[in-house]
């Protein structure tokens, strides 16, 4: 299936504009067995080739090529040798930039997310489907971090460079809900450019990463 309202205009602007504009949009993942999970994006971070904290800072390489365009493609990478994380490329083709999807709020398929996150610590498919004790985990822990959401939604290296307008992983435009507001803060877990306000999140959403930086959030106008 393809996106019914792909936010190409959001992704064609600067990566900071994209990271803000993606908040509230839906991220949809379809599985080969017919399962579908849907989540709202509630937290992002912006990175580009002029940013020393970015994977694109030292120029284009085989590893980071997806960040250099075209916009609207998946950049999936391994963090700390074990965790998958996921960016969406943004901006002009040839300029390395991407919005890290840092946290999402489950909308549909939360049972699938629980199984993927909690029922299979050993990696054995035989354990999938055993729901004993799965529901006892806090649902806010399903997707309140970039590696968590990748595990819950089955986002892995096979989706590197994937066009985010088509299945099995795609975006659909959505506006913020009435009363929701966005704040900007420094990014989490970086050692360079640490004071730049390039992390964006929906204030008060329970799925936003728990961090002391949340208290330093600066409200965005509008």
mmCIF file of C-alpha atoms in Angstrom:
data_model
loop_
_atom_site.group_PDB
_atom_site.id
_atom_site.type_symbol
_atom_site.label_atom_id
_atom_site.label_comp_id
_atom_site.label_asym_id
_atom_site.label_seq_id
_atom_site.Cartn_x
_atom_site.Cartn_y
_atom_site.Cartn_z
ATOM 1 C CA UNK A 1 0.000 0.000 0.000
ATOM 2 C CA UNK A 2 1.159 3.565 -0.601
ATOM 3 C CA UNK A 3 0.772 6.654 1.545
ATOM 4 C CA UNK A 4 -2.522 8.447 1.003
ATOM 5 C CA UNK A 5 -1.013 11.801 1.980
ATOM 6 C CA UNK A 6 2.771 11.720 1.915
ATOM 7 C CA UNK A 7 4.288 14.865 3.525
ATOM 8 C CA UNK A 8 6.749 15.568 0.716
ATOM 9 C CA UNK A 9 6.547 19.332 1.239
ATOM 10 C CA UNK A 10 7.516 18.902 4.891
ATOM 11 C CA UNK A 11 10.531 16.793 3.982
ATOM 12 C CA UNK A 12 11.711 19.029 1.142
ATOM 13 C CA UNK A 13 12.426 21.950 3.458
ATOM 14 C CA UNK A 14 15.271 22.266 5.932
ATOM 15 C CA UNK A 15 15.841 19.313 8.227
ATOM 16 C CA UNK A 16 14.799 21.381 11.248
ATOM 17 C CA UNK A 17 11.516 22.227 9.520
ATOM 18 C CA UNK A 18 11.096 18.567 8.634
ATOM 19 C CA UNK A 19 11.783 17.410 12.193
ATOM 20 C CA UNK A 20 9.093 19.792 13.481
ATOM 21 C CA UNK A 21 6.638 19.047 10.686
ATOM 22 C CA UNK A 22 6.858 15.290 11.202
ATOM 23 C CA UNK A 23 5.470 15.604 14.729
ATOM 24 C CA UNK A 24 1.938 14.261 14.696
ATOM 25 C CA UNK A 25 2.402 12.416 11.396
ATOM 26 C CA UNK A 26 1.653 8.704 11.229
ATOM 27 C CA UNK A 27 4.315 6.043 10.744
ATOM 28 C CA UNK A 28 2.807 2.853 9.297
ATOM 29 C CA UNK A 29 4.480 -0.560 9.096
ATOM 30 C CA UNK A 30 2.990 -3.512 7.208
ATOM 31 C CA UNK A 31 4.267 -7.047 7.842
ATOM 32 C CA UNK A 32 4.310 -10.001 5.463
ATOM 33 C CA UNK A 33 1.883 -11.932 7.667
ATOM 34 C CA UNK A 34 -0.743 -9.204 7.246
ATOM 35 C CA UNK A 35 -0.101 -7.471 10.547
ATOM 36 C CA UNK A 36 -0.067 -3.675 10.607
ATOM 37 C CA UNK A 37 1.195 -1.249 13.236
ATOM 38 C CA UNK A 38 0.547 2.483 13.232
ATOM 39 C CA UNK A 39 2.127 5.128 15.445
ATOM 40 C CA UNK A 40 2.172 8.914 15.796
ATOM 41 C CA UNK A 41 5.543 10.605 15.735
ATOM 42 C CA UNK A 42 5.962 12.559 18.983
ATOM 43 C CA UNK A 43 9.717 13.264 19.169
ATOM 44 C CA UNK A 44 12.424 13.943 16.595
ATOM 45 C CA UNK A 45 15.950 15.291 16.297
ATOM 46 C CA UNK A 46 17.532 17.183 13.390
ATOM 47 C CA UNK A 47 21.001 16.474 11.970
ATOM 48 C CA UNK A 48 22.811 17.701 8.867
ATOM 49 C CA UNK A 49 26.234 17.714 7.261
ATOM 50 C CA UNK A 50 27.202 21.032 8.902
ATOM 51 C CA UNK A 51 26.549 19.565 12.337
ATOM 52 C CA UNK A 52 29.479 17.804 14.047
ATOM 53 C CA UNK A 53 27.015 15.475 15.810
ATOM 54 C CA UNK A 54 25.694 14.195 12.472
ATOM 55 C CA UNK A 55 26.692 11.013 10.640
ATOM 56 C CA UNK A 56 26.893 13.206 7.516
ATOM 57 C CA UNK A 57 29.450 15.610 8.981
ATOM 58 C CA UNK A 58 32.485 13.996 7.338
ATOM 59 C CA UNK A 59 30.853 13.702 3.931
ATOM 60 C CA UNK A 60 29.059 11.061 1.946
ATOM 61 C CA UNK A 61 30.011 7.407 2.390
ATOM 62 C CA UNK A 62 28.534 4.001 1.701
ATOM 63 C CA UNK A 63 27.155 3.908 5.230
ATOM 64 C CA UNK A 64 25.428 7.296 5.237
ATOM 65 C CA UNK A 65 24.494 7.665 1.546
ATOM 66 C CA UNK A 66 20.755 7.639 2.290
ATOM 67 C CA UNK A 67 21.115 10.912 4.198
ATOM 68 C CA UNK A 68 22.255 12.664 1.034
ATOM 69 C CA UNK A 69 18.935 12.286 -0.694
ATOM 70 C CA UNK A 70 16.544 12.260 -2.163
ATOM 71 C CA UNK A 71 14.334 13.424 0.685
ATOM 72 C CA UNK A 72 11.860 11.023 2.225
ATOM 73 C CA UNK A 73 14.005 7.899 2.403
ATOM 74 C CA UNK A 74 14.956 5.764 5.401
ATOM 75 C CA UNK A 75 18.418 5.913 6.909
ATOM 76 C CA UNK A 76 18.696 2.928 9.276
ATOM 77 C CA UNK A 77 21.878 2.315 11.234
ATOM 78 C CA UNK A 78 23.251 0.317 14.128
ATOM 79 C CA UNK A 79 24.047 2.210 17.326
ATOM 80 C CA UNK A 80 26.498 0.838 19.910
ATOM 81 C CA UNK A 81 26.830 -2.325 17.850
ATOM 82 C CA UNK A 82 23.361 -3.604 18.712
ATOM 83 C CA UNK A 83 20.521 -1.047 18.515
ATOM 84 C CA UNK A 84 18.805 -0.047 15.287
ATOM 85 C CA UNK A 85 17.898 3.618 14.861
ATOM 86 C CA UNK A 86 16.024 5.323 12.063
ATOM 87 C CA UNK A 87 16.216 8.703 10.311
ATOM 88 C CA UNK A 88 14.230 10.115 7.401
ATOM 89 C CA UNK A 89 16.271 12.083 4.870
ATOM 90 C CA UNK A 90 15.240 15.676 4.324
ATOM 91 C CA UNK A 91 16.168 18.774 2.358
ATOM 92 C CA UNK A 92 17.915 19.209 -0.963
ATOM 93 C CA UNK A 93 19.211 16.198 -2.846
ATOM 94 C CA UNK A 94 22.968 15.977 -2.287
ATOM 95 C CA UNK A 95 22.934 17.748 1.089
ATOM 96 C CA UNK A 96 23.324 15.270 3.937
ATOM 97 C CA UNK A 97 20.465 15.685 6.389
ATOM 98 C CA UNK A 98 17.984 13.573 8.278
ATOM 99 C CA UNK A 99 15.406 13.697 11.061
ATOM 100 C CA UNK A 100 15.893 11.031 13.708
ATOM 101 C CA UNK A 101 12.581 9.505 14.759
ATOM 102 C CA UNK A 102 13.175 9.379 18.491
ATOM 103 C CA UNK A 103 9.762 8.379 19.882
ATOM 104 C CA UNK A 104 6.303 7.433 18.664
ATOM 105 C CA UNK A 105 2.889 6.879 20.256
ATOM 106 C CA UNK A 106 1.139 3.600 19.337
ATOM 107 C CA UNK A 107 -2.169 4.041 17.495
ATOM 108 C CA UNK A 108 -2.867 0.569 16.096
ATOM 109 C CA UNK A 109 -1.337 -2.862 16.518
ATOM 110 C CA UNK A 110 -0.135 -2.388 20.076
ATOM 111 C CA UNK A 111 -0.318 -6.153 20.660
ATOM 112 C CA UNK A 112 2.161 -6.710 17.836
ATOM 113 C CA UNK A 113 4.418 -4.048 19.318
ATOM 114 C CA UNK A 114 4.307 -5.701 22.741
ATOM 115 C CA UNK A 115 5.264 -9.056 21.291
ATOM 116 C CA UNK A 116 8.129 -7.621 19.269
ATOM 117 C CA UNK A 117 9.482 -5.653 22.228
ATOM 118 C CA UNK A 118 8.949 -7.942 25.190
ATOM 119 C CA UNK A 119 8.073 -11.514 24.241
ATOM 120 C CA UNK A 120 11.254 -12.377 22.388
ATOM 121 C CA UNK A 121 14.341 -11.359 24.298
ATOM 122 C CA UNK A 122 16.290 -14.361 22.986
ATOM 123 C CA UNK A 123 15.530 -13.710 19.317
ATOM 124 C CA UNK A 124 13.806 -17.072 18.831
ATOM 125 C CA UNK A 125 10.678 -16.907 16.687
ATOM 126 C CA UNK A 126 9.259 -19.780 18.738
ATOM 127 C CA UNK A 127 8.642 -17.410 21.616
ATOM 128 C CA UNK A 128 6.669 -14.924 19.523
ATOM 129 C CA UNK A 129 2.974 -15.372 20.225
ATOM 130 C CA UNK A 130 3.455 -16.304 23.877
ATOM 131 C CA UNK A 131 1.625 -13.403 25.499
ATOM 132 C CA UNK A 132 2.212 -14.486 29.107
ATOM 133 C CA UNK A 133 3.321 -11.429 31.101
ATOM 134 C CA UNK A 134 3.697 -9.337 27.946
ATOM 135 C CA UNK A 135 0.853 -7.009 28.865
ATOM 136 C CA UNK A 136 2.355 -6.367 32.298
ATOM 137 C CA UNK A 137 5.028 -4.143 30.809
ATOM 138 C CA UNK A 138 4.321 -0.419 30.767
ATOM 139 C CA UNK A 139 3.069 0.455 27.307
ATOM 140 C CA UNK A 140 4.896 3.796 27.438
ATOM 141 C CA UNK A 141 8.120 1.776 27.341
ATOM 142 C CA UNK A 142 7.188 0.249 23.994
ATOM 143 C CA UNK A 143 8.296 3.117 21.796
ATOM 144 C CA UNK A 144 9.710 5.931 23.947
ATOM 145 C CA UNK A 145 13.173 5.783 22.416
ATOM 146 C CA UNK A 146 14.685 5.385 18.936
ATOM 147 C CA UNK A 147 15.879 1.786 19.345
ATOM 148 C CA UNK A 148 12.681 0.756 21.135
ATOM 149 C CA UNK A 149 10.452 2.003 18.334
ATOM 150 C CA UNK A 150 12.580 0.272 15.706
ATOM 151 C CA UNK A 151 12.229 -3.024 17.558
ATOM 152 C CA UNK A 152 8.496 -2.558 18.110
ATOM 153 C CA UNK A 153 7.837 -1.642 14.481
ATOM 154 C CA UNK A 154 10.257 -4.053 12.830
ATOM 155 C CA UNK A 155 12.495 -1.380 11.334
ATOM 156 C CA UNK A 156 15.833 -2.932 10.442
ATOM 157 C CA UNK A 157 18.682 -2.658 7.952
ATOM 158 C CA UNK A 158 16.609 -4.302 5.225
ATOM 159 C CA UNK A 159 14.747 -0.970 5.039
ATOM 160 C CA UNK A 160 17.882 1.108 4.474
ATOM 161 C CA UNK A 161 17.194 3.623 1.693
ATOM 162 C CA UNK A 162 13.497 2.694 1.560
ATOM 163 C CA UNK A 163 11.114 5.200 -0.059
ATOM 164 C CA UNK A 164 8.910 6.328 2.821
ATOM 165 C CA UNK A 165 5.903 6.920 0.574
ATOM 166 C CA UNK A 166 5.284 3.205 -0.051
ATOM 167 C CA UNK A 167 4.857 -0.061 1.862
ATOM 168 C CA UNK A 168 6.053 -1.766 3.926
ATOM 169 C CA UNK A 169 6.991 1.399 5.865
ATOM 170 C CA UNK A 170 5.446 4.745 5.066
ATOM 171 C CA UNK A 171 4.377 8.131 6.383
ATOM 172 C CA UNK A 172 1.030 9.882 6.327
ATOM 173 C CA UNK A 173 0.529 13.550 7.070
ATOM 174 C CA UNK A 174 -1.349 14.482 10.212
ATOM 175 C CA UNK A 175 -1.705 17.721 12.146
ATOM 176 C CA UNK A 176 -1.171 18.122 15.860
ATOM 177 C CA UNK A 177 -4.190 17.453 18.017
ATOM 178 C CA UNK A 178 -6.096 20.353 19.515
ATOM 179 C CA UNK A 179 -4.204 21.763 22.479
ATOM 180 C CA UNK A 180 -0.862 20.140 21.610
ATOM 181 C CA UNK A 181 2.308 22.214 21.579
ATOM 182 C CA UNK A 182 5.896 21.639 20.471
ATOM 183 C CA UNK A 183 9.072 22.442 22.367
ATOM 184 C CA UNK A 184 12.730 22.374 21.341
ATOM 185 C CA UNK A 185 15.630 21.230 23.520
ATOM 186 C CA UNK A 186 19.217 20.033 23.201
ATOM 187 C CA UNK A 187 19.544 16.532 21.761
ATOM 188 C CA UNK A 188 20.008 13.384 23.809
ATOM 189 C CA UNK A 189 23.106 11.194 23.979
ATOM 190 C CA UNK A 190 25.520 13.258 21.893
ATOM 191 C CA UNK A 191 28.922 14.710 22.783
ATOM 192 C CA UNK A 192 29.222 17.424 20.112
ATOM 193 C CA UNK A 193 27.079 20.494 19.450
ATOM 194 C CA UNK A 194 25.326 19.617 22.678
ATOM 195 C CA UNK A 195 23.647 22.981 23.208
ATOM 196 C CA UNK A 196 21.935 23.218 19.833
ATOM 197 C CA UNK A 197 18.147 23.137 20.155
ATOM 198 C CA UNK A 198 17.536 20.480 17.504
ATOM 199 C CA UNK A 199 15.371 18.045 19.452
ATOM 200 C CA UNK A 200 11.635 18.583 19.045
ATOM 201 C CA UNK A 201 8.816 16.970 20.986
ATOM 202 C CA UNK A 202 5.120 17.215 21.755
ATOM 203 C CA UNK A 203 4.943 18.677 25.253
ATOM 204 C CA UNK A 204 3.416 16.371 27.834
ATOM 205 C CA UNK A 205 3.090 13.335 25.582
ATOM 206 C CA UNK A 206 3.844 10.277 27.747
ATOM 207 C CA UNK A 207 5.768 8.525 24.956
ATOM 208 C CA UNK A 208 8.411 11.248 24.712
ATOM 209 C CA UNK A 209 11.804 10.049 25.936
ATOM 210 C CA UNK A 210 12.189 10.547 29.677
ATOM 211 C CA UNK A 211 15.030 13.048 30.060
ATOM 212 C CA UNK A 212 16.056 16.000 32.264
ATOM 213 C CA UNK A 213 16.303 17.911 28.981
ATOM 214 C CA UNK A 214 12.511 17.937 28.785
ATOM 215 C CA UNK A 215 12.518 20.599 31.490
ATOM 216 C CA UNK A 216 14.745 22.749 29.280
ATOM 217 C CA UNK A 217 12.296 22.629 26.398
ATOM 218 C CA UNK A 218 11.711 25.971 24.719
ATOM 219 C CA UNK A 219 8.181 26.403 23.309
ATOM 220 C CA UNK A 220 8.011 26.943 19.575
ATOM 221 C CA UNK A 221 5.838 29.755 18.291
ATOM 222 C CA UNK A 222 2.654 28.675 16.555
#
